[in-house]
mmCIF file with all atom_site columns, C-alpha atoms in Angstrom:
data_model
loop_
_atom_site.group_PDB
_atom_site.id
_atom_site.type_symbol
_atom_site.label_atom_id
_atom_site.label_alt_id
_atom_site.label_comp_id
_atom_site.label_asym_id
_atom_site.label_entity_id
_atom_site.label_seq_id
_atom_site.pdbx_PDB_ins_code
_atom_site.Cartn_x
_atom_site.Cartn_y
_atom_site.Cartn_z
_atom_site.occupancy
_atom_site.B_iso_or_equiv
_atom_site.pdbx_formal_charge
_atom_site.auth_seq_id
_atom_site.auth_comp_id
_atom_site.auth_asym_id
_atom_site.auth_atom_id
_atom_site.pdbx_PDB_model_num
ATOM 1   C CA . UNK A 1 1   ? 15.126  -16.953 5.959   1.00 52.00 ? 1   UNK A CA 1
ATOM 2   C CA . UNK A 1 2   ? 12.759  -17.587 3.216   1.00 64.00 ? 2   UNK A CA 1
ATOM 3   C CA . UNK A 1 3   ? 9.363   -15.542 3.360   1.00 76.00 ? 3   UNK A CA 1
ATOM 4   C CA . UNK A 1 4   ? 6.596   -15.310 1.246   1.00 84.00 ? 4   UNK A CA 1
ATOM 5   C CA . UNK A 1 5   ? 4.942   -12.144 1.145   1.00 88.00 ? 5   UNK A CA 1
ATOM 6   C CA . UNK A 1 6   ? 1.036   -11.146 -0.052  1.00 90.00 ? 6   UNK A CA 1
ATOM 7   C CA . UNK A 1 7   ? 1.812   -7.629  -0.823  1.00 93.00 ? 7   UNK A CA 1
ATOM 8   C CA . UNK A 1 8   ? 4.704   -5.352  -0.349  1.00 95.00 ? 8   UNK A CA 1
ATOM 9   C CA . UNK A 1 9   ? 4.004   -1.739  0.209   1.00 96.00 ? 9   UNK A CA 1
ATOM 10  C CA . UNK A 1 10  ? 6.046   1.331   -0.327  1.00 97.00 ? 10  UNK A CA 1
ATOM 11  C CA . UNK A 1 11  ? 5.258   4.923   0.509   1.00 97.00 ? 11  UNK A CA 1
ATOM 12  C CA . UNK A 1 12  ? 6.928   8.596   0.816   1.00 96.00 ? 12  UNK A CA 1
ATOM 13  C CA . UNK A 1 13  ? 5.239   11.066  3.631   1.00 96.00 ? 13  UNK A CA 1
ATOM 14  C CA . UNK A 1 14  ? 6.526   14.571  3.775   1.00 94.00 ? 14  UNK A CA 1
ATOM 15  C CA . UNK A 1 15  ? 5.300   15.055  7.607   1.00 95.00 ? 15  UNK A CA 1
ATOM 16  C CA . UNK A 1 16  ? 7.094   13.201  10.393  1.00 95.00 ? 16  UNK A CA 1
ATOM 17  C CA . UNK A 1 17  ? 3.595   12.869  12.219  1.00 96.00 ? 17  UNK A CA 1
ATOM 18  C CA . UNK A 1 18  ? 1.655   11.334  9.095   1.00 96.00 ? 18  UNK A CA 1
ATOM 19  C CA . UNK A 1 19  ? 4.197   8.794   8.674   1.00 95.00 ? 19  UNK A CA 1
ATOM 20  C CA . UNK A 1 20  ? 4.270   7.915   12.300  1.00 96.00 ? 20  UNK A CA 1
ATOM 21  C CA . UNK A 1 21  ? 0.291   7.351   11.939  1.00 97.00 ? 21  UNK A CA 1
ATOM 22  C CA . UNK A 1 22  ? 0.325   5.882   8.528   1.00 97.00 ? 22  UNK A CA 1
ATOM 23  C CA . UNK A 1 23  ? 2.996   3.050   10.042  1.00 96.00 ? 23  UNK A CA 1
ATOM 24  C CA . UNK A 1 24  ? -0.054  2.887   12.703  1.00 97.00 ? 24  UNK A CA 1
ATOM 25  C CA . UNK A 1 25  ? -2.656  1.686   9.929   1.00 97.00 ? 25  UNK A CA 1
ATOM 26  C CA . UNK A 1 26  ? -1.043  -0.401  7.984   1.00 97.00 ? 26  UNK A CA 1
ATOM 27  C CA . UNK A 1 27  ? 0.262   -2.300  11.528  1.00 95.00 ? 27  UNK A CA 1
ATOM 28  C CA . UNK A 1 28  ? -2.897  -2.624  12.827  1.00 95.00 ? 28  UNK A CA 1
ATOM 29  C CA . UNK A 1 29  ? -3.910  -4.311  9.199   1.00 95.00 ? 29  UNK A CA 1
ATOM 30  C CA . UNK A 1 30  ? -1.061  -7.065  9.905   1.00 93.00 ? 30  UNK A CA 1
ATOM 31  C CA . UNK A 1 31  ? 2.129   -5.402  7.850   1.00 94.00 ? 31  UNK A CA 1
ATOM 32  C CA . UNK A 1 32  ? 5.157   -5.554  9.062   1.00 93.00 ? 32  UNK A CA 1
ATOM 33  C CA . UNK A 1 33  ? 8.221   -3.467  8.372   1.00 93.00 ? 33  UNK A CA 1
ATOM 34  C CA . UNK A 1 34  ? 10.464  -4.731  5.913   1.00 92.00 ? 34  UNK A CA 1
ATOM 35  C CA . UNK A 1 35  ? 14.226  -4.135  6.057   1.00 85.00 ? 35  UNK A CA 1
ATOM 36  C CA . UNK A 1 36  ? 14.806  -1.391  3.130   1.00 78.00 ? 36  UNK A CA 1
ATOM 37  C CA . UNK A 1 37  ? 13.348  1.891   4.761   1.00 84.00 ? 37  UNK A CA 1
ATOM 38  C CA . UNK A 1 38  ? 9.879   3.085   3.958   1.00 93.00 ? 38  UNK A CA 1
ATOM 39  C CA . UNK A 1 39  ? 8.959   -0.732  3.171   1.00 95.00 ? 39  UNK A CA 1
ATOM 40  C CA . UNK A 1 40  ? 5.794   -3.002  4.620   1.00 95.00 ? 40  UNK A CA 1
ATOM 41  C CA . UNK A 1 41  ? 4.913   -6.712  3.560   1.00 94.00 ? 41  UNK A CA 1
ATOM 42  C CA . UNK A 1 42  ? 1.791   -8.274  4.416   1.00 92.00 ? 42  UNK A CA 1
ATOM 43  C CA . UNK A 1 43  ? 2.149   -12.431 5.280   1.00 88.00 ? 43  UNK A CA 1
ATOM 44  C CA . UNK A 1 44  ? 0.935   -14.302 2.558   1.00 82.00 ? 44  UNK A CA 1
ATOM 45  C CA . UNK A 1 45  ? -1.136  -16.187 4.767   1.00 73.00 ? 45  UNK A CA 1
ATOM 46  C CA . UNK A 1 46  ? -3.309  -12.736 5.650   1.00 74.00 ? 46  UNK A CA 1
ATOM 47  C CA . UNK A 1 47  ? -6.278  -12.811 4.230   1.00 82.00 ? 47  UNK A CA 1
ATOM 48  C CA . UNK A 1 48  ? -6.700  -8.948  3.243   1.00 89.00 ? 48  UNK A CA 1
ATOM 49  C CA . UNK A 1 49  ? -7.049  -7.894  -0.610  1.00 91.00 ? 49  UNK A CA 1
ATOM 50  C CA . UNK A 1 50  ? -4.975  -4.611  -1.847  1.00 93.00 ? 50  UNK A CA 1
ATOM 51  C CA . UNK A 1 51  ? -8.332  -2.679  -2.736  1.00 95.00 ? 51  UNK A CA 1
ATOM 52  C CA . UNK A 1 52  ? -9.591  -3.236  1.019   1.00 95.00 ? 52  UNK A CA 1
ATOM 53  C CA . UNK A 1 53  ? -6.329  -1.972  2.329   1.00 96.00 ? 53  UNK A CA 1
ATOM 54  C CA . UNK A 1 54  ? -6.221  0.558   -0.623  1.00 97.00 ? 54  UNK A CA 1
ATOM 55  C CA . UNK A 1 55  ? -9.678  2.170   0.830   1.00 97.00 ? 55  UNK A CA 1
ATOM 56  C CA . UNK A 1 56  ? -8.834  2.210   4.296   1.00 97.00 ? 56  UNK A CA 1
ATOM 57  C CA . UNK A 1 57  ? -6.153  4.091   3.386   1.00 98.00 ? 57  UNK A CA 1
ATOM 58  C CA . UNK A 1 58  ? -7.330  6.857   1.284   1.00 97.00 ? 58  UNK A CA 1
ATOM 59  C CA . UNK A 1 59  ? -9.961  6.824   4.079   1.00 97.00 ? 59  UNK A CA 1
ATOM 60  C CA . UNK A 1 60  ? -7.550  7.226   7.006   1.00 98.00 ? 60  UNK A CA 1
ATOM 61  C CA . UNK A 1 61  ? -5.400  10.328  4.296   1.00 97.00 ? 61  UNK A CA 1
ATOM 62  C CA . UNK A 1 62  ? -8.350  12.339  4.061   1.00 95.00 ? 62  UNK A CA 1
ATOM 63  C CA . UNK A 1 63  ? -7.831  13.117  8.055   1.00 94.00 ? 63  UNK A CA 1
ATOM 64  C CA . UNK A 1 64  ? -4.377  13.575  7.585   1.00 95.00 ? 64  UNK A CA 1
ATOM 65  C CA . UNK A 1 65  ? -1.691  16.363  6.546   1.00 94.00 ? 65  UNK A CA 1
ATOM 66  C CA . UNK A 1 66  ? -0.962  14.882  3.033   1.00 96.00 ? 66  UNK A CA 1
ATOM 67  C CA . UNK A 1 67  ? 1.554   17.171  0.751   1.00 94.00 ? 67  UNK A CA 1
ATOM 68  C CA . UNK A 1 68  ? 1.514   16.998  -3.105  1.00 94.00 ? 68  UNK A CA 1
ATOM 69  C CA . UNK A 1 69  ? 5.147   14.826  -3.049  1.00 94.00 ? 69  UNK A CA 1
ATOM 70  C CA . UNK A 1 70  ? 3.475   12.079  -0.876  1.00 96.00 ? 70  UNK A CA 1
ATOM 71  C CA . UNK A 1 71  ? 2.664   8.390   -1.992  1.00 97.00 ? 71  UNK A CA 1
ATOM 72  C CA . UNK A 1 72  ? 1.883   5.191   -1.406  1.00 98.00 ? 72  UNK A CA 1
ATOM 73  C CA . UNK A 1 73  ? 2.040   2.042   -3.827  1.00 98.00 ? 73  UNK A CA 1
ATOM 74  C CA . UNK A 1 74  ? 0.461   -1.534  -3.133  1.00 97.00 ? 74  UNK A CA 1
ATOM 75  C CA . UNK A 1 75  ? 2.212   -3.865  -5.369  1.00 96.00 ? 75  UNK A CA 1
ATOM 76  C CA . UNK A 1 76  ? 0.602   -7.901  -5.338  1.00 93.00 ? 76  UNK A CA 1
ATOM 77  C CA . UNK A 1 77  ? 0.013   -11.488 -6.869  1.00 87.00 ? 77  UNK A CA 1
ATOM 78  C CA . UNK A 1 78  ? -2.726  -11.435 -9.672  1.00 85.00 ? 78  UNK A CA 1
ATOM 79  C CA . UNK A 1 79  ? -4.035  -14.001 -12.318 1.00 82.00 ? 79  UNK A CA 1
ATOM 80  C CA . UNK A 1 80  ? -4.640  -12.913 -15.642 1.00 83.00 ? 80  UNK A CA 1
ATOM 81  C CA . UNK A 1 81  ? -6.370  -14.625 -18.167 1.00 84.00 ? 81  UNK A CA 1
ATOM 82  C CA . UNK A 1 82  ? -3.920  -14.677 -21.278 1.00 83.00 ? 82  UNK A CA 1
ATOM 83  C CA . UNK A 1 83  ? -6.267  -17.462 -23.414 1.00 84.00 ? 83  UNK A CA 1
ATOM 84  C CA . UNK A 1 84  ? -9.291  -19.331 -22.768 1.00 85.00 ? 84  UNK A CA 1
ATOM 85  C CA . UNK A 1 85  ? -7.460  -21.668 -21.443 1.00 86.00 ? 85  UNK A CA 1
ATOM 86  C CA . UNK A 1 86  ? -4.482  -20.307 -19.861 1.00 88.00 ? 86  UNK A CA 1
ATOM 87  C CA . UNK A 1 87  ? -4.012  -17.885 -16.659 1.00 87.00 ? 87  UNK A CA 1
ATOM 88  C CA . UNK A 1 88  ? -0.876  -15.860 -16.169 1.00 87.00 ? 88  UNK A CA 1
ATOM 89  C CA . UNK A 1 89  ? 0.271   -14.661 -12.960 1.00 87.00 ? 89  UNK A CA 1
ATOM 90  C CA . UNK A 1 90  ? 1.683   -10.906 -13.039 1.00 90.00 ? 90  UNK A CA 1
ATOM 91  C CA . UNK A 1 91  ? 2.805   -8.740  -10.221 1.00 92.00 ? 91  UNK A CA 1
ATOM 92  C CA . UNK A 1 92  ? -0.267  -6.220  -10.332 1.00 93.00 ? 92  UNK A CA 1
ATOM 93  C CA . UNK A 1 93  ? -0.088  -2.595  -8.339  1.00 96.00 ? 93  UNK A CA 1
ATOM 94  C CA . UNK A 1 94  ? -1.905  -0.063  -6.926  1.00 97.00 ? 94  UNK A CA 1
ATOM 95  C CA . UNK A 1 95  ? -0.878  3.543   -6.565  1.00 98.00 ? 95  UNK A CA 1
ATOM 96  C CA . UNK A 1 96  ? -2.425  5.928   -4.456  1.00 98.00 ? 96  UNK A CA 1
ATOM 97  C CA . UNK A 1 97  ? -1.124  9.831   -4.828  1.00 97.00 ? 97  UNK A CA 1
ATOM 98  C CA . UNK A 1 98  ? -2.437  13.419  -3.422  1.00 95.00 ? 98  UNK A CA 1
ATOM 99  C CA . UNK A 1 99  ? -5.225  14.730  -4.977  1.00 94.00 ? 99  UNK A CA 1
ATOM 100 C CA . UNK A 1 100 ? -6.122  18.345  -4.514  1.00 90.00 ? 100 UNK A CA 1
ATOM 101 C CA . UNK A 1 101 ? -9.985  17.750  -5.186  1.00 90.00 ? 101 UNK A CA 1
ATOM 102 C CA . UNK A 1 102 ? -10.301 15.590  -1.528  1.00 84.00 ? 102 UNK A CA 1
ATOM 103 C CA . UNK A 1 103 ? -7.048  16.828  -0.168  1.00 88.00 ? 103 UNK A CA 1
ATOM 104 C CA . UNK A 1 104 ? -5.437  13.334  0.331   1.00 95.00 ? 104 UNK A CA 1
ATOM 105 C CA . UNK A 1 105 ? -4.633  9.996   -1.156  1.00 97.00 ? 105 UNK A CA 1
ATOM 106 C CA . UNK A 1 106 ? -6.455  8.607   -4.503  1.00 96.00 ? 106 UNK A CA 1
ATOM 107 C CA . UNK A 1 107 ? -5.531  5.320   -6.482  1.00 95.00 ? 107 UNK A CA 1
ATOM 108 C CA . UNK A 1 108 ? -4.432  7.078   -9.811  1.00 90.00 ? 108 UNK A CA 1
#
């Protein structure tokens, strides 16, 4: 089955209970889980951009147990311009990892 996909996101989460919330957010945002573990895609046809679901996430770690190991990465679709005349499509990502200062996630 071919499917098109607007982001796929991948993350690590030391604590059994922070994953099980984490899968809890990014549901609720229209992911679902993909078939390689620790794996959610977003429909292309969702209308969501990666920085809105990167804040709500590093919103929603700040309440959360977040260890030093833990991660999540956003990768997407993005046009770059490459002339004045031409646009290039790359696969752009974000990464959000533990920072000590807020104790949880931060796009690094």
């Amino acid at each position: 089955m071919n499917m098109y996909y607007k982001h796929v996101l991948t993350y690590d989460f030391s604590e059994d209970e922070t994953r099980e919330s984490f899968k809890e957010l990014v549901e609720g945002m229209g992911y679902v889980e993909a078939e390689d573990q620790s794996t959610y895609v977003l429909p292309y046809s969702e209308s969501i951009q990666s920085k809105e679901v990167a804040d709500a996430i590093v919103a929603w770690s700040k309440n959360e147990n977040i260890s030093s190991d833990d991660f999540v990465q956003i990768f997407y679709l993005a046009s770059v311009s490459v002339s004045n005349t031409k646009k290039a499509t790359k696969i752009g990502s974000r990464f959000l990892k533990y920072d000590s200062t807020n104790k949880g996630l931060k796009e690094k």
